[in-house]
Coordinates of C-alpha atoms in Angstrom, one line a residue:
Chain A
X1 CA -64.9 -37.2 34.0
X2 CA -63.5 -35.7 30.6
X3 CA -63.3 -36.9 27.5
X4 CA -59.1 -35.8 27.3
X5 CA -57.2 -36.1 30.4
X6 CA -55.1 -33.9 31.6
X7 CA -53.2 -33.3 34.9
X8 CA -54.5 -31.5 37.4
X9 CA -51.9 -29.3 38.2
X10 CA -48.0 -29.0 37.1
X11 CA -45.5 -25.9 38.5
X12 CA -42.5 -24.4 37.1
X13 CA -40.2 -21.5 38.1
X14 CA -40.0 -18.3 36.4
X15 CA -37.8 -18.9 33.5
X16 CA -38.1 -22.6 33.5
X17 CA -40.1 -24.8 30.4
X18 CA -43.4 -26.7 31.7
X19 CA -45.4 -29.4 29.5
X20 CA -48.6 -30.4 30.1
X21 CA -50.1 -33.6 28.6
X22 CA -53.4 -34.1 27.1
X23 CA -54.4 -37.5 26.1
X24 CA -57.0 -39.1 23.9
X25 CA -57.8 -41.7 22.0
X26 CA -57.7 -43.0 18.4
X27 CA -61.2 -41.1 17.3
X28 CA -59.8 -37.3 18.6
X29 CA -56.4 -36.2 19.5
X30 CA -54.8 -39.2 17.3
X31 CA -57.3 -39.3 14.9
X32 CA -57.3 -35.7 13.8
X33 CA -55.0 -32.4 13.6
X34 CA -57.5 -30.7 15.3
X35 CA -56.2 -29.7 18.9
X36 CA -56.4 -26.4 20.4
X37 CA -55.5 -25.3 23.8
X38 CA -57.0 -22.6 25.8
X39 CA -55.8 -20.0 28.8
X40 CA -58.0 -19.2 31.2
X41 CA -57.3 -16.7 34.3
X42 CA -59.9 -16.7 37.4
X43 CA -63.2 -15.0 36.4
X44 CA -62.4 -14.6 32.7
X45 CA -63.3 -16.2 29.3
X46 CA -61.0 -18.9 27.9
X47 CA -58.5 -17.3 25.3
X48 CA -57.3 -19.2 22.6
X49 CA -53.1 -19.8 22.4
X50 CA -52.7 -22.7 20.1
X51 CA -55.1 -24.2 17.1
X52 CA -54.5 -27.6 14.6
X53 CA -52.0 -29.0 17.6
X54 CA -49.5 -26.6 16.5
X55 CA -50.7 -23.0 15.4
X56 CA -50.1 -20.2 17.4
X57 CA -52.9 -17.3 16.5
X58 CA -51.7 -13.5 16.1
X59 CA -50.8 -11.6 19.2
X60 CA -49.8 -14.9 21.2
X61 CA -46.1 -15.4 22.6
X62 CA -43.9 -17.6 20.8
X63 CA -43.2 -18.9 24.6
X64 CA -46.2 -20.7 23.6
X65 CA -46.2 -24.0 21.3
X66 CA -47.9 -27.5 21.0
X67 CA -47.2 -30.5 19.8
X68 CA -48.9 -34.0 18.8
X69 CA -47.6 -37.8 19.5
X70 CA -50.2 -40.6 19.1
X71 CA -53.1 -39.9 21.0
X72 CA -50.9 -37.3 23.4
X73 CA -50.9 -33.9 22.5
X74 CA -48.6 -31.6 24.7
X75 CA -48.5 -27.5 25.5
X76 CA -45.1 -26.6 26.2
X77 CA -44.6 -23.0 28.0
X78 CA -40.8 -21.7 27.8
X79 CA -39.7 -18.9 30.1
X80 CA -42.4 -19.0 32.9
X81 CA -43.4 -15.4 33.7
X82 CA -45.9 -14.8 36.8
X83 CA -48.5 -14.0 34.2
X84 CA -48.6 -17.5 32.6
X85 CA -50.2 -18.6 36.0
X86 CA -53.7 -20.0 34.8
X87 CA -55.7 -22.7 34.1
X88 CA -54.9 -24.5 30.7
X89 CA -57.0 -26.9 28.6
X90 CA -56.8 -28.7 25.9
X91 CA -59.8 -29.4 23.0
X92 CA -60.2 -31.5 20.3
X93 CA -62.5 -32.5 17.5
X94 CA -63.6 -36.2 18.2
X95 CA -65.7 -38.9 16.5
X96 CA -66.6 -41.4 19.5
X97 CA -69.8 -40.5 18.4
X98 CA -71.2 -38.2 16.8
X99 CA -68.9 -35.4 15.6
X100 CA -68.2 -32.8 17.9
X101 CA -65.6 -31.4 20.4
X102 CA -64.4 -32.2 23.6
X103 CA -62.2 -30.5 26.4
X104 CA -59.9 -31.5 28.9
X105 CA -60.6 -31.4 32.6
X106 CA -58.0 -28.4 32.9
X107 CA -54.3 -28.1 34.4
X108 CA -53.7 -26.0 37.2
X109 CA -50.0 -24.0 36.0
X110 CA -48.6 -22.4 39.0
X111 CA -45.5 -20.1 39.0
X112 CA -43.7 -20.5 42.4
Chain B
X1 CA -61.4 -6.6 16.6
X2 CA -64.9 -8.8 17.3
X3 CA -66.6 -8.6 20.7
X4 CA -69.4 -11.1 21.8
X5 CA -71.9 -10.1 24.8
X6 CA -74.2 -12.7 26.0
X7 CA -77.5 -12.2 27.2
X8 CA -80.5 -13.8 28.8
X9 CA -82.3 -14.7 32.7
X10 CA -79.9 -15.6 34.9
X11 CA -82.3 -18.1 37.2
X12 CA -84.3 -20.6 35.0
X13 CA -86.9 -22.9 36.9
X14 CA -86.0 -26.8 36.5
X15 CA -88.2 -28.3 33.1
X16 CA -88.5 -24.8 32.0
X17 CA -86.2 -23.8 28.6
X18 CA -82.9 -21.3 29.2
X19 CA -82.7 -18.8 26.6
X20 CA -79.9 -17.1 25.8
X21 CA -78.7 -14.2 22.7
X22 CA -75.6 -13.4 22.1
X23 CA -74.2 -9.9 20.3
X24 CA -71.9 -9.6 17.4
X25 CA -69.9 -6.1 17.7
X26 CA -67.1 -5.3 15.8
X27 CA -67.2 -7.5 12.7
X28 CA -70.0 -9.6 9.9
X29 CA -71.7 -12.3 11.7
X30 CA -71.0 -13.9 8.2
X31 CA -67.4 -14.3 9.0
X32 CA -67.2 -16.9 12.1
X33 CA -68.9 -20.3 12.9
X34 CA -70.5 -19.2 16.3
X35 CA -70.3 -21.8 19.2
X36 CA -72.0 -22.0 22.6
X37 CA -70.0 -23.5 25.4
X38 CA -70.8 -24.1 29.2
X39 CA -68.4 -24.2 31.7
X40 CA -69.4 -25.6 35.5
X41 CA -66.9 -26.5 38.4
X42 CA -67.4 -30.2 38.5
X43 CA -67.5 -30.5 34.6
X44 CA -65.1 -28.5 33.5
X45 CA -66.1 -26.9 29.8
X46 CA -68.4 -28.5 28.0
X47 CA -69.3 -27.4 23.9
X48 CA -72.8 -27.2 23.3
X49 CA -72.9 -26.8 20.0
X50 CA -72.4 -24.8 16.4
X51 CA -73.9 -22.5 13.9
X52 CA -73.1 -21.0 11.3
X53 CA -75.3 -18.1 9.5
X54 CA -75.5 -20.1 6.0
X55 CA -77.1 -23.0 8.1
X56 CA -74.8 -25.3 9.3
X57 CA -75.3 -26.5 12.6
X58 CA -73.9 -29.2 15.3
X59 CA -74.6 -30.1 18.7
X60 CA -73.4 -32.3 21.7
X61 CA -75.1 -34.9 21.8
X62 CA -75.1 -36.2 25.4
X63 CA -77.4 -32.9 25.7
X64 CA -80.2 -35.4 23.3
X65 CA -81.6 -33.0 21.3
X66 CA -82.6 -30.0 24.0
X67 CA -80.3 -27.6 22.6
X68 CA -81.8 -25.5 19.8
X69 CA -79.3 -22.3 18.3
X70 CA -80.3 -20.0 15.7
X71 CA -79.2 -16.8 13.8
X72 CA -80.5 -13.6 13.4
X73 CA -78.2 -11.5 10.5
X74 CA -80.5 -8.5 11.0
X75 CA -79.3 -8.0 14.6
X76 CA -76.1 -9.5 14.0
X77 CA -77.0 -11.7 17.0
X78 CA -77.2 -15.8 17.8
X79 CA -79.4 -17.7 20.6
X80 CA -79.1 -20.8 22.2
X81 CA -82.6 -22.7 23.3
X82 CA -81.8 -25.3 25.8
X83 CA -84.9 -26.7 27.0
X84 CA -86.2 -29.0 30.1
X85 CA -83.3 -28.0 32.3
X86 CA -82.5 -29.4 35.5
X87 CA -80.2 -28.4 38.3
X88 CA -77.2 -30.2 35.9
X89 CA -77.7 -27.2 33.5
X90 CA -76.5 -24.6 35.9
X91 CA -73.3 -22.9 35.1
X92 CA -71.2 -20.3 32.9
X93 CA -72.5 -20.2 29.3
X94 CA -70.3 -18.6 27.0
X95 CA -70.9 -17.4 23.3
X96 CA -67.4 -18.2 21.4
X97 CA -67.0 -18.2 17.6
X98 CA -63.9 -19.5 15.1
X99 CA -63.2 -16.9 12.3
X100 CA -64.0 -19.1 8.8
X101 CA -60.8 -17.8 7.3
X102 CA -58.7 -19.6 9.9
X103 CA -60.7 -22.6 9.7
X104 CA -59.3 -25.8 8.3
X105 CA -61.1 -29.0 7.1
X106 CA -62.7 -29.2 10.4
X107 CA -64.9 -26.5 11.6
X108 CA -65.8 -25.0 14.7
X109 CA -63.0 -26.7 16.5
X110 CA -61.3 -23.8 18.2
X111 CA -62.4 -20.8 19.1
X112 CA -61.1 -17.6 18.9
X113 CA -62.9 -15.2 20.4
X114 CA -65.4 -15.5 23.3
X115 CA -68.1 -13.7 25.1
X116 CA -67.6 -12.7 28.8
X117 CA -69.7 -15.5 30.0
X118 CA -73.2 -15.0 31.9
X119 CA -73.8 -17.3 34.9
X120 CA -77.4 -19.5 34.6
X121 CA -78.5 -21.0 37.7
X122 CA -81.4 -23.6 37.7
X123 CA -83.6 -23.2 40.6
X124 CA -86.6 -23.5 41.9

């Protein structure tokens, strides 16, 4: 079980806005600006799309953006294109114990 | 533009200690704080731990100590040691690193550039 939970999978149509969820508690996602949240496509490394809940790093789409309420931060994609289709997780620094970082289980995004 | 390549045995025998390097191309290894992360299908990604070259370092500790990371400037290169693996050790390992210049208060939170990923089983 992961430390952040996130949905298992959420769909959109090309064009439409998805959100997916990633809650925490107090001592990581609420607790700290610190939330990043990752693309991955089948066989590849996980890439980077949004830092500190909100940053978006050079080179990725402005489609992209993240947000932070309480101990629920959310990825929002606007204009689903087929390529957005991926697994997407969200990360963030905790203090449950000692300091480190923890990831989401993952959210399955599938363009219909 | 910086480009990680991990490398190490991809079969480890269980108790035995999984060694992996990983390969700084393309920029200083003076610039990120370099992370090692494992990713397995029933656990999802798991962070390992940090270093960074000045001597900073940081690991998970529901791995209790077994994970040992290093840096060699001279090679431009970074190792993980984790050591007595079991069968719960097998999966993906990826070198990933956070550029110093982007980082904020809190380091080696997010990573923006990643190896490939080399698979490790642990078997017998």
């Amino acid at each position: 079980q992961s430390a952040l939970t996130q949905p298992a999978s959420v769909s959109g149509s090309p064009g439409q806005s998805i959100t997916i969820s990633c809650t925490g508690t107090s001592s990581d996602v609420g607790g700290y600006n610190s939330v990043s949240w990752y693309q991955q496509h089948p066989g590849k490394a996980p890439k980077l799309i949004i830092s500190d809940v909100s940053h978006r790093p050079s080179g990725v789409s402005h489609r992209f953006s993240g947000s932070k309420s309480g101990n629920t931060a959310s990825l929002t994609i606007s204009g689903l294109r087929a390529e957005d289709e991926a697994v997407y997780y969200c990360s963030s620094y905790t203090t449950r114990t000692t300091p480190f970082v923890v990831f989401g289980g993952g959210t399955k995004l599938t363009v219909l | 533009q910086v480009q990680l390549q991990e490398s190490g045995p991809g079969l480890v025998k269980p108790s035995e200690t999984l060694s992996l390097t990983c390969t700084v191309s393309g920029g200083s290894i003076s610039d990120y704080y370099w992370s090692w992360i494992r990713q397995t299908p029933g656990k999802g990604l798991e962070w390992i731990g940090y270093i960074y070259y000045g001597g900073s370092s940081n690991d998970n500790p529901s791995l209790r100590s077994r994970a040992t990371m290093s840096v060699d400037t001279s090679k431009k290169q970074f190792s993980l040691k984790l050591s007595s693996v079991t069968a719960a050790d097998t999966a993906v390992y990826y070198c990933a690193g956070e550029n110093v210049a982007a980082a904020g208060t809190i380091v080696a939170d997010a990573f923006d550039v990643w190896g490939q990923g080399t698979m490790v089983t642990v078997f017998s």
